Amino acid sequence: MSEPEHHSSPANQQWRDQVRRFAEEAISPLSTGMDRTGELDPGLREQLFAAGLMSVEIPRGYGGTGGTLLQLMLAIEEIARVDPGVAVGVDVHNVLVAGTLLRHATGDQRRQYLPLLATAKVGAFALSEEQAGSDAFALTTTARPDGDGYRITGRKRWTSNARNADLLLAFALVEDSGPTAFLVPADAAGLSVEDHAEQMGVRAAHTADVVFDGTPVRAAQRIGSVGGGQTVAMAALDLGRLGIAAQLVGLAQGALDLAVAYSRSREQFGSRIADYQGVQFPLADAASQLAAARALLYESVDVFQRDTDAVKRMRFAAMAKYTASQIAERAASVAVETLGGNGFTDAYPAERLYRDAKAGKIYEGTSNVLLRNISSIMLGVSAGD
């Protein structure tokens, strides 16, 4: 067995530094505006493609960056240090859409769609519905056979990247077969995107509803087998939990960096607030928890790269995402409190990071769902027991 890829190897450290510079120079100046508008800056979209951040795992032969899964997680982490919302959009595109095609599409499908996703077209993942959130496969969206293809009818909810998407990986029920995955162009007949409600955080990757009204798809647009959509989706969501764990680790690091820098410059009672234990100890506690979450994330990535055991992958993905969500919320809270009154205003990024962190305990598996998954695997009982 080959040696595991190390996150601090020279190549990976160079990649991390490259993404960090891009995030600080290209994303950071736009973050406040994107948070206020709830939209990804159009110019930034083009820059993300040009920097290879929308094609990290896509092989060079398809026009991609040709990187590894670990390098994708490092990129998401570094982007999230500056803007967790942008990181979510990059994650959904790379992990849930391009990653699914890499692992489940046919050769013809990869040749047709991966070059588009690598260079210009944004992908979205359309699974959730009004009554299909944590119970992800309580689907009502249907795909009715029609000639040599299907017609999809239904409404998807909370679809990240929907406003910007060119291609949607959508899941629908085929009668007598079950959930099935389809790749649907955003300009397909009968497909529309509708805003549902404003969200409190990760606003650069604002969610929206996707409505299918008899939308035609060809059989060649089906990803995997008829009725095989649950397998496709669960594999994608396990990887997606790693992506969200990376986003939350990056968010926590950004919050901690902000709090440490502020504590060194802010003076009260004739001393820097960094000199007071009441400031020092919460920061030290957050830094310790963050180091543990980051180590678990990297170990989980190694499991995905080197182990084919689906149950083991599921357990590590759930643990990594759960742990990262805990420290992200904690670090963001410590940052707000360290900045005091300034942390409660939009003059500093702390309040935005605090809002962004809350989503970490909700999307890609709520904390209770993750704990149920972990415990059922540990104890050898069914998730419903």
Coordinates of C-alpha atoms in Angstrom, one line a residue:
M1 CA 0.0 0.0 0.0
S2 CA 1.3 3.4 -0.9
E3 CA 2.2 6.0 1.7
P4 CA -0.7 8.4 2.5
E5 CA -0.6 11.8 1.0
H6 CA 0.5 14.4 3.6
H7 CA -1.2 17.7 3.9
S8 CA 2.1 19.5 4.6
S9 CA 4.1 18.0 1.7
P10 CA 6.0 20.7 -0.4
A11 CA 3.5 20.3 -3.2
N12 CA 0.5 20.6 -1.0
Q13 CA 1.9 23.5 1.0
Q14 CA 2.6 25.3 -2.3
W15 CA -1.0 24.7 -3.4
R16 CA -2.4 25.9 0.0
D17 CA -0.3 29.1 -0.2
Q18 CA -1.5 29.7 -3.8
V19 CA -5.2 29.3 -2.8
R20 CA -4.7 31.5 0.3
R21 CA -3.2 34.3 -1.8
F22 CA -6.1 34.1 -4.2
A23 CA -8.7 34.1 -1.4
E24 CA -7.1 37.1 0.2
E25 CA -6.6 39.1 -3.0
A26 CA -9.6 38.1 -5.1
I27 CA -12.4 37.0 -2.6
S28 CA -11.9 39.0 0.5
P29 CA -12.5 42.5 -1.0
L30 CA -15.9 41.2 -2.3
S31 CA -17.1 39.3 0.7
T32 CA -19.1 42.1 2.4
G33 CA -20.9 43.0 -0.8
M34 CA -21.7 39.4 -1.6
D35 CA -23.1 38.9 1.9
R36 CA -25.3 42.0 1.5
T37 CA -26.6 41.0 -1.9
G38 CA -26.8 37.3 -1.4
E39 CA -25.1 36.6 -4.7
L40 CA -21.8 35.4 -6.0
D41 CA -19.9 38.2 -7.8
P42 CA -20.0 37.4 -11.5
G43 CA -16.4 38.5 -12.0
L44 CA -15.3 36.2 -9.2
R45 CA -17.0 33.3 -10.9
E46 CA -14.7 33.8 -13.8
Q47 CA -11.7 34.1 -11.6
L48 CA -12.4 30.9 -9.7
F49 CA -12.4 29.0 -13.0
A50 CA -9.3 30.7 -14.2
A51 CA -7.5 29.8 -11.0
G52 CA -8.4 26.1 -11.4
L53 CA -10.5 26.2 -8.3
M54 CA -13.6 24.8 -10.0
S55 CA -11.8 21.8 -11.4
V56 CA -9.5 20.7 -8.7
E57 CA -10.0 16.9 -9.1
I58 CA -10.9 16.9 -12.8
P59 CA -8.0 15.4 -14.8
R60 CA -6.0 17.6 -17.0
G61 CA -7.2 15.6 -20.0
Y62 CA -10.6 17.1 -19.4
G63 CA -9.3 20.6 -18.9
G64 CA -9.1 20.3 -15.1
T65 CA -6.4 21.0 -12.5
G66 CA -5.6 17.4 -12.0
G67 CA -5.3 17.6 -8.3
T68 CA -6.2 15.1 -5.5
L69 CA -9.1 14.9 -3.1
L70 CA -6.8 16.3 -0.3
Q71 CA -5.9 19.3 -2.5
L72 CA -9.6 19.9 -3.0
M73 CA -10.2 19.9 0.7
L74 CA -7.2 22.3 1.3
A75 CA -8.7 24.6 -1.3
I76 CA -12.1 24.7 0.3
E77 CA -10.5 25.2 3.7
E78 CA -8.4 28.2 2.5
I79 CA -11.3 29.8 0.7
A80 CA -13.5 29.4 3.8
R81 CA -10.9 31.3 6.0
V82 CA -12.0 34.4 4.0
D83 CA -15.6 33.6 2.8
P84 CA -17.4 30.4 3.8
G85 CA -20.2 31.2 1.4
V86 CA -17.9 31.1 -1.6
A87 CA -16.3 27.9 -0.2
V88 CA -19.8 26.2 -0.2
G89 CA -20.3 27.1 -3.8
V90 CA -16.9 25.7 -4.7
D91 CA -17.6 22.6 -2.6
V92 CA -20.9 21.9 -4.2
H93 CA -19.5 22.3 -7.7
N94 CA -16.4 20.2 -7.2
V95 CA -17.5 17.6 -4.7
L96 CA -21.1 16.9 -5.3
V97 CA -21.3 17.5 -9.1
A98 CA -17.9 17.0 -10.7
G99 CA -17.0 14.4 -8.1
T100 CA -20.1 12.4 -8.8
L101 CA -19.4 12.4 -12.5
L102 CA -15.8 11.3 -11.9
R103 CA -16.9 8.4 -9.8
H104 CA -20.3 7.4 -11.3
A105 CA -20.6 8.6 -14.9
T106 CA -19.9 6.7 -18.1
G107 CA -16.9 7.5 -20.2
D108 CA -19.1 9.3 -22.7
Q109 CA -20.7 11.3 -20.0
R110 CA -17.3 12.3 -18.5
R111 CA -16.1 13.3 -21.9
Q112 CA -19.2 15.4 -22.6
Y113 CA -19.6 17.2 -19.2
L114 CA -16.3 17.3 -17.3
P115 CA -14.7 19.8 -19.8
L116 CA -17.7 22.1 -19.3
L117 CA -17.5 21.9 -15.5
A118 CA -13.8 22.4 -15.6
T119 CA -13.8 25.6 -17.6
A120 CA -17.1 27.5 -17.6
K121 CA -20.2 25.7 -16.4
V122 CA -21.3 25.8 -12.7
G123 CA -22.9 22.7 -11.2
A124 CA -25.7 22.5 -8.6
F125 CA -27.0 19.5 -6.6
A126 CA -30.8 19.2 -6.4
L127 CA -31.9 16.5 -3.9
S128 CA -33.7 18.2 -1.0
E129 CA -37.4 18.9 -1.1
E130 CA -40.0 20.5 1.3
Q131 CA -40.5 17.1 3.1
A132 CA -37.2 15.6 2.0
G133 CA -34.5 17.2 4.2
S134 CA -32.9 14.9 6.8
D135 CA -35.2 12.2 5.3
A136 CA -33.4 12.8 2.0
F137 CA -35.2 10.2 -0.1
A138 CA -38.8 11.1 0.8
L139 CA -39.0 12.4 -2.7
T140 CA -42.0 13.5 -4.6
T141 CA -40.2 14.7 -7.8
T142 CA -40.9 12.1 -10.5
A143 CA -39.2 11.1 -13.7
R144 CA -41.8 9.6 -16.1
P145 CA -40.5 7.5 -19.0
D146 CA -41.2 9.3 -22.3
G147 CA -40.0 7.8 -25.5
D148 CA -36.2 7.3 -25.2
G149 CA -36.0 9.5 -22.2
Y150 CA -37.9 11.0 -19.2
R151 CA -39.9 14.0 -18.2
I152 CA -39.1 15.3 -14.7
T153 CA -41.8 17.0 -12.6
G154 CA -41.5 18.4 -9.1
R155 CA -39.9 21.1 -6.9
K156 CA -36.5 21.0 -5.3
R157 CA -35.7 23.2 -2.3
W158 CA -32.5 24.6 -0.7
T159 CA -30.5 24.1 -3.8
S160 CA -27.1 25.7 -3.4
N161 CA -25.6 27.3 -6.5
A162 CA -29.1 27.2 -8.2
R163 CA -29.0 30.9 -9.1
N164 CA -25.6 30.4 -10.9
A165 CA -26.0 26.9 -12.1
D166 CA -25.6 25.8 -15.7
L167 CA -26.0 22.1 -14.9
L168 CA -28.0 20.4 -12.2
L169 CA -27.5 17.0 -10.8
A170 CA -31.1 16.2 -9.9
F171 CA -32.8 13.2 -8.3
A172 CA -36.3 12.0 -9.1
L173 CA -38.4 8.9 -8.6
V174 CA -38.8 6.5 -11.6
E175 CA -42.0 4.5 -11.0
D176 CA -41.4 0.9 -9.9
S177 CA -37.6 1.6 -9.8
G178 CA -36.8 4.3 -7.2
P179 CA -34.6 7.4 -7.0
T180 CA -32.6 8.0 -10.1
A181 CA -29.9 10.7 -10.8
F182 CA -30.0 12.9 -13.9
L183 CA -27.8 15.7 -15.2
V184 CA -30.0 18.5 -16.4
P185 CA -29.0 21.7 -18.2
A186 CA -30.3 24.8 -16.4
D187 CA -31.8 26.0 -19.7
A188 CA -33.9 22.9 -20.3
A189 CA -37.5 23.4 -21.2
G190 CA -39.8 23.5 -18.2
L191 CA -37.0 24.2 -15.7
S192 CA -37.1 27.4 -13.6
V193 CA -35.3 28.7 -10.5
E194 CA -37.3 30.6 -7.9
D195 CA -36.2 32.3 -4.7
H196 CA -37.7 30.9 -1.6
A197 CA -36.5 32.9 1.4
E198 CA -33.5 34.9 2.4
Q199 CA -30.9 33.0 4.5
M200 CA -28.9 34.2 7.5
G201 CA -25.4 33.1 6.3
V202 CA -23.2 31.6 3.6
R203 CA -25.0 34.0 1.4
A204 CA -22.6 34.0 -1.6
A205 CA -23.9 30.4 -2.2
H206 CA -27.6 31.4 -1.7
T207 CA -30.1 28.6 -2.0
A208 CA -33.1 28.6 -4.2
D209 CA -36.0 26.4 -5.4
V210 CA -35.7 24.5 -8.7
V211 CA -39.0 23.7 -10.4
F212 CA -39.3 21.0 -13.0
D213 CA -42.5 21.1 -15.1
G214 CA -42.3 18.2 -17.4
T215 CA -38.6 18.9 -18.1
P216 CA -37.4 16.5 -20.8
V217 CA -34.1 14.6 -20.3
R218 CA -32.5 11.9 -22.4
A219 CA -31.6 8.5 -21.2
A220 CA -28.0 9.5 -21.8
Q221 CA -28.3 12.2 -19.1
R222 CA -29.0 9.6 -16.5
I223 CA -26.1 9.1 -14.0
G224 CA -25.9 5.5 -12.9
S225 CA -28.7 2.9 -13.2
V226 CA -32.4 3.4 -13.1
G227 CA -33.3 3.3 -9.4
G228 CA -29.6 3.7 -8.4
G229 CA -29.9 7.3 -7.4
Q230 CA -29.8 6.6 -3.7
T231 CA -26.4 4.9 -4.1
V232 CA -25.1 7.8 -6.2
A233 CA -26.5 10.4 -3.7
M234 CA -25.2 8.8 -0.6
A235 CA -21.7 8.4 -2.0
A236 CA -21.8 12.1 -3.0
L237 CA -23.1 13.2 0.4
D238 CA -20.4 11.3 2.3
L239 CA -17.8 13.2 0.2
G240 CA -19.8 16.3 0.6
R241 CA -19.6 16.0 4.4
L242 CA -15.8 16.1 4.0
G243 CA -16.1 19.2 1.9
I244 CA -18.3 20.9 4.5
A245 CA -15.9 19.8 7.3
A246 CA -13.1 21.5 5.3
Q247 CA -15.3 24.6 5.0
L248 CA -16.0 24.7 8.7
V249 CA -12.3 24.1 9.6
G250 CA -11.4 27.0 7.4
L251 CA -14.2 29.2 8.9
A252 CA -12.9 28.4 12.4
Q253 CA -9.4 29.3 11.4
G254 CA -10.5 32.6 9.9
A255 CA -12.5 33.4 13.1
L256 CA -9.5 32.5 15.3
D257 CA -7.1 34.5 13.2
L258 CA -9.3 37.5 13.5
A259 CA -9.7 37.2 17.2
V260 CA -6.0 36.7 17.9
A261 CA -5.0 39.7 15.7
Y262 CA -7.6 41.9 17.4
S263 CA -6.6 40.8 20.9
R264 CA -3.0 41.9 20.1
S265 CA -4.0 45.4 19.0
R266 CA -6.9 46.2 21.3
E267 CA -5.9 47.9 24.6
Q268 CA -8.0 48.2 27.8
F269 CA -6.9 49.3 31.2
G270 CA -3.5 50.1 29.9
S271 CA -2.7 46.6 28.5
R272 CA -3.5 44.6 25.3
I273 CA -6.5 42.4 25.9
A274 CA -4.3 39.5 24.8
D275 CA -2.5 39.9 28.1
Y276 CA -5.6 38.9 30.1
Q277 CA -6.4 35.2 30.9
G278 CA -10.1 35.8 30.3
V279 CA -9.2 36.4 26.6
Q280 CA -6.3 33.9 26.4
F281 CA -8.0 30.8 27.6
P282 CA -11.0 30.8 25.3
L283 CA -8.7 31.4 22.3
A284 CA -6.4 28.5 23.5
D285 CA -9.4 26.2 23.9
A286 CA -10.7 27.0 20.4
A287 CA -7.2 26.5 18.9
S288 CA -6.9 23.1 20.6
Q289 CA -10.3 22.0 19.3
L290 CA -9.6 23.3 15.8
A291 CA -6.3 21.3 15.7
A292 CA -8.2 18.2 16.6
A293 CA -10.9 18.8 14.0
R294 CA -8.3 19.5 11.3
A295 CA -6.4 16.3 12.1
L296 CA -9.7 14.3 11.9
L297 CA -10.5 15.9 8.6
Y298 CA -7.2 14.9 7.0
E299 CA -7.4 11.4 8.4
S300 CA -10.9 11.1 6.9
V301 CA -9.6 12.2 3.5
D302 CA -7.0 9.5 3.8
V303 CA -9.7 7.0 4.5
F304 CA -11.5 8.0 1.3
Q305 CA -8.4 7.9 -0.8
R306 CA -7.1 4.5 0.5
D307 CA -10.1 2.5 1.8
T308 CA -13.0 1.2 -0.2
D309 CA -15.1 0.2 2.9
A310 CA -18.3 2.3 2.4
V311 CA -19.4 2.0 6.1
K312 CA -16.0 3.2 7.3
R313 CA -16.1 6.1 4.9
M314 CA -19.5 7.0 6.1
R315 CA -18.4 7.0 9.8
F316 CA -15.3 9.1 9.2
A317 CA -17.2 11.6 7.1
A318 CA -19.9 12.0 9.7
M319 CA -17.3 12.4 12.5
A320 CA -15.3 14.9 10.6
K321 CA -18.3 17.0 9.7
Y322 CA -19.8 16.8 13.2
T323 CA -16.5 17.7 14.9
A324 CA -15.8 20.6 12.5
S325 CA -19.3 22.0 13.0
Q326 CA -18.8 22.2 16.8
I327 CA -15.5 24.1 16.6
A328 CA -16.7 26.4 13.8
E329 CA -19.6 27.6 15.9
R330 CA -17.4 27.8 19.0
A331 CA -14.6 29.7 17.3
A332 CA -17.0 32.2 15.7
S333 CA -18.6 32.8 19.0
V334 CA -15.2 33.4 20.7
A335 CA -14.3 35.8 17.9
V336 CA -17.5 37.9 18.4
E337 CA -16.9 38.0 22.2
T338 CA -13.2 38.9 21.8
L339 CA -14.1 41.8 19.6
G340 CA -16.8 42.9 22.0
G341 CA -19.0 45.6 20.6
N342 CA -17.1 45.6 17.4
G343 CA -17.8 41.9 17.0
F344 CA -21.5 42.6 17.1
T345 CA -21.3 44.9 14.1
D346 CA -20.5 44.4 10.4
A347 CA -17.4 46.6 10.8
Y348 CA -15.5 43.3 11.2
P349 CA -16.1 39.9 9.6
A350 CA -16.8 38.2 13.0
E351 CA -20.5 38.6 12.9
R352 CA -20.7 37.2 9.3
L353 CA -18.6 34.2 10.3
Y354 CA -20.9 33.7 13.3
R355 CA -23.9 33.6 11.0
D356 CA -22.1 31.4 8.5
A357 CA -21.1 28.9 11.2
K358 CA -24.7 28.0 12.1
A359 CA -25.4 26.3 8.8
G360 CA -22.6 23.8 9.6
K361 CA -24.9 22.0 12.1
I362 CA -27.7 21.8 9.5
Y363 CA -26.6 21.1 5.9
E364 CA -25.0 17.9 4.7
G365 CA -26.6 16.1 7.7
T366 CA -27.8 17.7 10.8
S367 CA -25.8 17.1 14.0
N368 CA -28.4 14.6 15.3
V369 CA -28.4 12.7 12.0
L370 CA -24.6 12.5 12.1
L371 CA -24.6 11.3 15.7
R372 CA -27.2 8.7 14.7
N373 CA -25.1 7.5 11.9
I374 CA -21.9 7.3 14.0
S375 CA -23.6 5.5 16.9
S376 CA -25.5 3.0 14.7
I377 CA -22.2 2.0 13.1
M378 CA -20.3 1.9 16.4
L379 CA -23.0 -0.1 18.2
G380 CA -24.1 -2.3 15.3
V381 CA -27.7 -1.3 15.5
S382 CA -30.0 0.1 12.8
A383 CA -30.3 3.9 12.6
G384 CA -34.0 3.6 13.6
D385 CA -33.4 1.7 16.8

